[in-house]
Amino acid sequence: MKQILTSLIALTLFISCNPDNAEPQIAKDYTVENEKEITDYIAENNLTAQRTDSGLYYVIIEPGEGTQPTANSNVTVAYKGYYTNGNIFDQSKAEGVSFGLQQVIQGWTEGIPYFKTGGSGILLIPSHLGYGSFDYRGIPGGSVLVFDVKLISVN
């Protein structure tokens, strides 16, 4: 019952925050388009990628030899984020950035634990594990996100 009430309140707030005469936005399912975009990218770039049940793809370039994080770990990671067309949307400094894996997009929470400290690779994240079907801080809704990552440390 509590979940239903919370959902109704959230829906009311969502609808009331829309401009007058605006229709509420409905999330689009990009699963099929994202899957094709990712598999095409993998083929075009001759990558050997693993697919998880959630639809995340990852490539281990260097497995690393240190500690392997869990989904609840705090880590320091150097990364470059870009779209499948190569356009970069974000990049850390070489020394990386530290954060808890519960504070980031689901694709990172799931993907970073495939690496050990010192390891590097690529995460190919479909929109449902990234920022979803709506635009978010300059990232278009439905976007596949590609990240080159290096796990510097598990803190």
JSON list of N, CA, C and O in Angstrom, two decimals, residues 62-69 115-120 150-155:
[
{"chain": "A", "resi": 62, "resn": "GLU", "atom": "N", "xyz": [42.58, -5.50, -19.95]},
{"chain": "A", "resi": 62, "resn": "GLU", "atom": "CA", "xyz": [43.58, -5.90, -18.95]},
{"chain": "A", "resi": 62, "resn": "GLU", "atom": "C", "xyz": [42.81, -6.30, -17.71]},
{"chain": "A", "resi": 62, "resn": "GLU", "atom": "O", "xyz": [42.12, -5.45, -17.12]},
{"chain": "A", "resi": 63, "resn": "PRO", "atom": "N", "xyz": [42.86, -7.57, -17.29]},
{"chain": "A", "resi": 63, "resn": "PRO", "atom": "CA", "xyz": [42.03, -8.00, -16.16]},
{"chain": "A", "resi": 63, "resn": "PRO", "atom": "C", "xyz": [42.43, -7.38, -14.82]},
{"chain": "A", "resi": 63, "resn": "PRO", "atom": "O", "xyz": [41.60, -7.25, -13.93]},
{"chain": "A", "resi": 64, "resn": "GLY", "atom": "N", "xyz": [43.69, -7.00, -14.66]},
{"chain": "A", "resi": 64, "resn": "GLY", "atom": "CA", "xyz": [44.16, -6.48, -13.38]},
{"chain": "A", "resi": 64, "resn": "GLY", "atom": "C", "xyz": [44.52, -7.63, -12.46]},
{"chain": "A", "resi": 64, "resn": "GLY", "atom": "O", "xyz": [44.23, -8.79, -12.73]},
{"chain": "A", "resi": 65, "resn": "GLU", "atom": "N", "xyz": [45.16, -7.29, -11.36]},
{"chain": "A", "resi": 65, "resn": "GLU", "atom": "CA", "xyz": [45.63, -8.33, -10.44]},
{"chain": "A", "resi": 65, "resn": "GLU", "atom": "C", "xyz": [45.26, -8.05, -9.00]},
{"chain": "A", "resi": 65, "resn": "GLU", "atom": "O", "xyz": [45.53, -8.85, -8.12]},
{"chain": "A", "resi": 66, "resn": "GLY", "atom": "N", "xyz": [44.67, -6.92, -8.74]},
{"chain": "A", "resi": 66, "resn": "GLY", "atom": "CA", "xyz": [44.37, -6.55, -7.36]},
{"chain": "A", "resi": 66, "resn": "GLY", "atom": "C", "xyz": [42.99, -6.96, -6.93]},
{"chain": "A", "resi": 66, "resn": "GLY", "atom": "O", "xyz": [42.40, -7.91, -7.45]},
{"chain": "A", "resi": 67, "resn": "THR", "atom": "N", "xyz": [42.47, -6.19, -6.01]},
{"chain": "A", "resi": 67, "resn": "THR", "atom": "CA", "xyz": [41.15, -6.44, -5.43]},
{"chain": "A", "resi": 67, "resn": "THR", "atom": "C", "xyz": [40.06, -6.25, -6.47]},
{"chain": "A", "resi": 67, "resn": "THR", "atom": "O", "xyz": [40.13, -5.37, -7.32]},
{"chain": "A", "resi": 68, "resn": "GLN", "atom": "N", "xyz": [39.05, -7.11, -6.40]},
{"chain": "A", "resi": 68, "resn": "GLN", "atom": "CA", "xyz": [37.89, -7.00, -7.29]},
{"chain": "A", "resi": 68, "resn": "GLN", "atom": "C", "xyz": [36.75, -6.38, -6.48]},
{"chain": "A", "resi": 68, "resn": "GLN", "atom": "O", "xyz": [36.38, -6.89, -5.43]},
{"chain": "A", "resi": 69, "resn": "PRO", "atom": "N", "xyz": [36.19, -5.26, -6.95]},
{"chain": "A", "resi": 69, "resn": "PRO", "atom": "CA", "xyz": [35.13, -4.61, -6.18]},
{"chain": "A", "resi": 69, "resn": "PRO", "atom": "C", "xyz": [33.81, -5.37, -6.27]},
{"chain": "A", "resi": 69, "resn": "PRO", "atom": "O", "xyz": [33.63, -6.23, -7.13]},
{"chain": "A", "resi": 115, "resn": "PHE", "atom": "N", "xyz": [36.14, -5.98, -13.24]},
{"chain": "A", "resi": 115, "resn": "PHE", "atom": "CA", "xyz": [37.56, -5.66, -13.28]},
{"chain": "A", "resi": 115, "resn": "PHE", "atom": "C", "xyz": [38.19, -5.80, -11.91]},
{"chain": "A", "resi": 115, "resn": "PHE", "atom": "O", "xyz": [37.52, -5.62, -10.90]},
{"chain": "A", "resi": 116, "resn": "LYS", "atom": "N", "xyz": [39.48, -6.10, -11.88]},
{"chain": "A", "resi": 116, "resn": "LYS", "atom": "CA", "xyz": [40.27, -6.07, -10.66]},
{"chain": "A", "resi": 116, "resn": "LYS", "atom": "C", "xyz": [41.11, -4.80, -10.69]},
{"chain": "A", "resi": 116, "resn": "LYS", "atom": "O", "xyz": [41.31, -4.20, -11.75]},
{"chain": "A", "resi": 117, "resn": "THR", "atom": "N", "xyz": [41.63, -4.40, -9.53]},
{"chain": "A", "resi": 117, "resn": "THR", "atom": "CA", "xyz": [42.48, -3.22, -9.46]},
{"chain": "A", "resi": 117, "resn": "THR", "atom": "C", "xyz": [43.60, -3.33, -10.51]},
{"chain": "A", "resi": 117, "resn": "THR", "atom": "O", "xyz": [44.23, -4.37, -10.65]},
{"chain": "A", "resi": 118, "resn": "GLY", "atom": "N", "xyz": [43.79, -2.25, -11.25]},
{"chain": "A", "resi": 118, "resn": "GLY", "atom": "CA", "xyz": [44.77, -2.23, -12.33]},
{"chain": "A", "resi": 118, "resn": "GLY", "atom": "C", "xyz": [44.20, -2.68, -13.66]},
{"chain": "A", "resi": 118, "resn": "GLY", "atom": "O", "xyz": [44.85, -2.55, -14.69]},
{"chain": "A", "resi": 119, "resn": "GLY", "atom": "N", "xyz": [42.99, -3.18, -13.65]},
{"chain": "A", "resi": 119, "resn": "GLY", "atom": "CA", "xyz": [42.36, -3.67, -14.88]},
{"chain": "A", "resi": 119, "resn": "GLY", "atom": "C", "xyz": [41.74, -2.55, -15.69]},
{"chain": "A", "resi": 119, "resn": "GLY", "atom": "O", "xyz": [41.46, -1.47, -15.19]},
{"chain": "A", "resi": 120, "resn": "SER", "atom": "N", "xyz": [41.55, -2.84, -16.97]},
{"chain": "A", "resi": 120, "resn": "SER", "atom": "CA", "xyz": [40.94, -1.86, -17.85]},
{"chain": "A", "resi": 120, "resn": "SER", "atom": "C", "xyz": [40.10, -2.57, -18.90]},
{"chain": "A", "resi": 120, "resn": "SER", "atom": "O", "xyz": [40.27, -3.76, -19.17]},
{"chain": "A", "resi": 150, "resn": "LYS", "atom": "N", "xyz": [39.49, 2.33, -16.48]},
{"chain": "A", "resi": 150, "resn": "LYS", "atom": "CA", "xyz": [40.63, 1.72, -15.81]},
{"chain": "A", "resi": 150, "resn": "LYS", "atom": "C", "xyz": [40.35, 1.80, -14.32]},
{"chain": "A", "resi": 150, "resn": "LYS", "atom": "O", "xyz": [40.13, 2.89, -13.77]},
{"chain": "A", "resi": 151, "resn": "LEU", "atom": "N", "xyz": [40.30, 0.64, -13.67]},
{"chain": "A", "resi": 151, "resn": "LEU", "atom": "CA", "xyz": [40.05, 0.59, -12.23]},
{"chain": "A", "resi": 151, "resn": "LEU", "atom": "C", "xyz": [41.38, 0.83, -11.51]},
{"chain": "A", "resi": 151, "resn": "LEU", "atom": "O", "xyz": [42.26, -0.03, -11.51]},
{"chain": "A", "resi": 152, "resn": "ILE", "atom": "N", "xyz": [41.51, 2.01, -10.94]},
{"chain": "A", "resi": 152, "resn": "ILE", "atom": "CA", "xyz": [42.75, 2.40, -10.28]},
{"chain": "A", "resi": 152, "resn": "ILE", "atom": "C", "xyz": [42.84, 1.77, -8.89]},
{"chain": "A", "resi": 152, "resn": "ILE", "atom": "O", "xyz": [43.88, 1.24, -8.50]},
{"chain": "A", "resi": 153, "resn": "SER", "atom": "N", "xyz": [41.74, 1.84, -8.14]},
{"chain": "A", "resi": 153, "resn": "SER", "atom": "CA", "xyz": [41.77, 1.24, -6.80]},
{"chain": "A", "resi": 153, "resn": "SER", "atom": "C", "xyz": [40.35, 0.95, -6.30]},
{"chain": "A", "resi": 153, "resn": "SER", "atom": "O", "xyz": [39.39, 1.53, -6.76]},
{"chain": "A", "resi": 154, "resn": "VAL", "atom": "N", "xyz": [40.31, 0.02, -5.35]},
{"chain": "A", "resi": 154, "resn": "VAL", "atom": "CA", "xyz": [39.09, -0.23, -4.58]},
{"chain": "A", "resi": 154, "resn": "VAL", "atom": "C", "xyz": [39.40, 0.35, -3.21]},
{"chain": "A", "resi": 154, "resn": "VAL", "atom": "O", "xyz": [40.36, -0.06, -2.54]},
{"chain": "A", "resi": 155, "resn": "ASN", "atom": "N", "xyz": [38.63, 1.36, -2.82]},
{"chain": "A", "resi": 155, "resn": "ASN", "atom": "CA", "xyz": [38.96, 2.12, -1.61]},
{"chain": "A", "resi": 155, "resn": "ASN", "atom": "C", "xyz": [38.29, 1.56, -0.37]},
{"chain": "A", "resi": 155, "resn": "ASN", "atom": "O", "xyz": [37.21, 1.11, -0.39]}
]
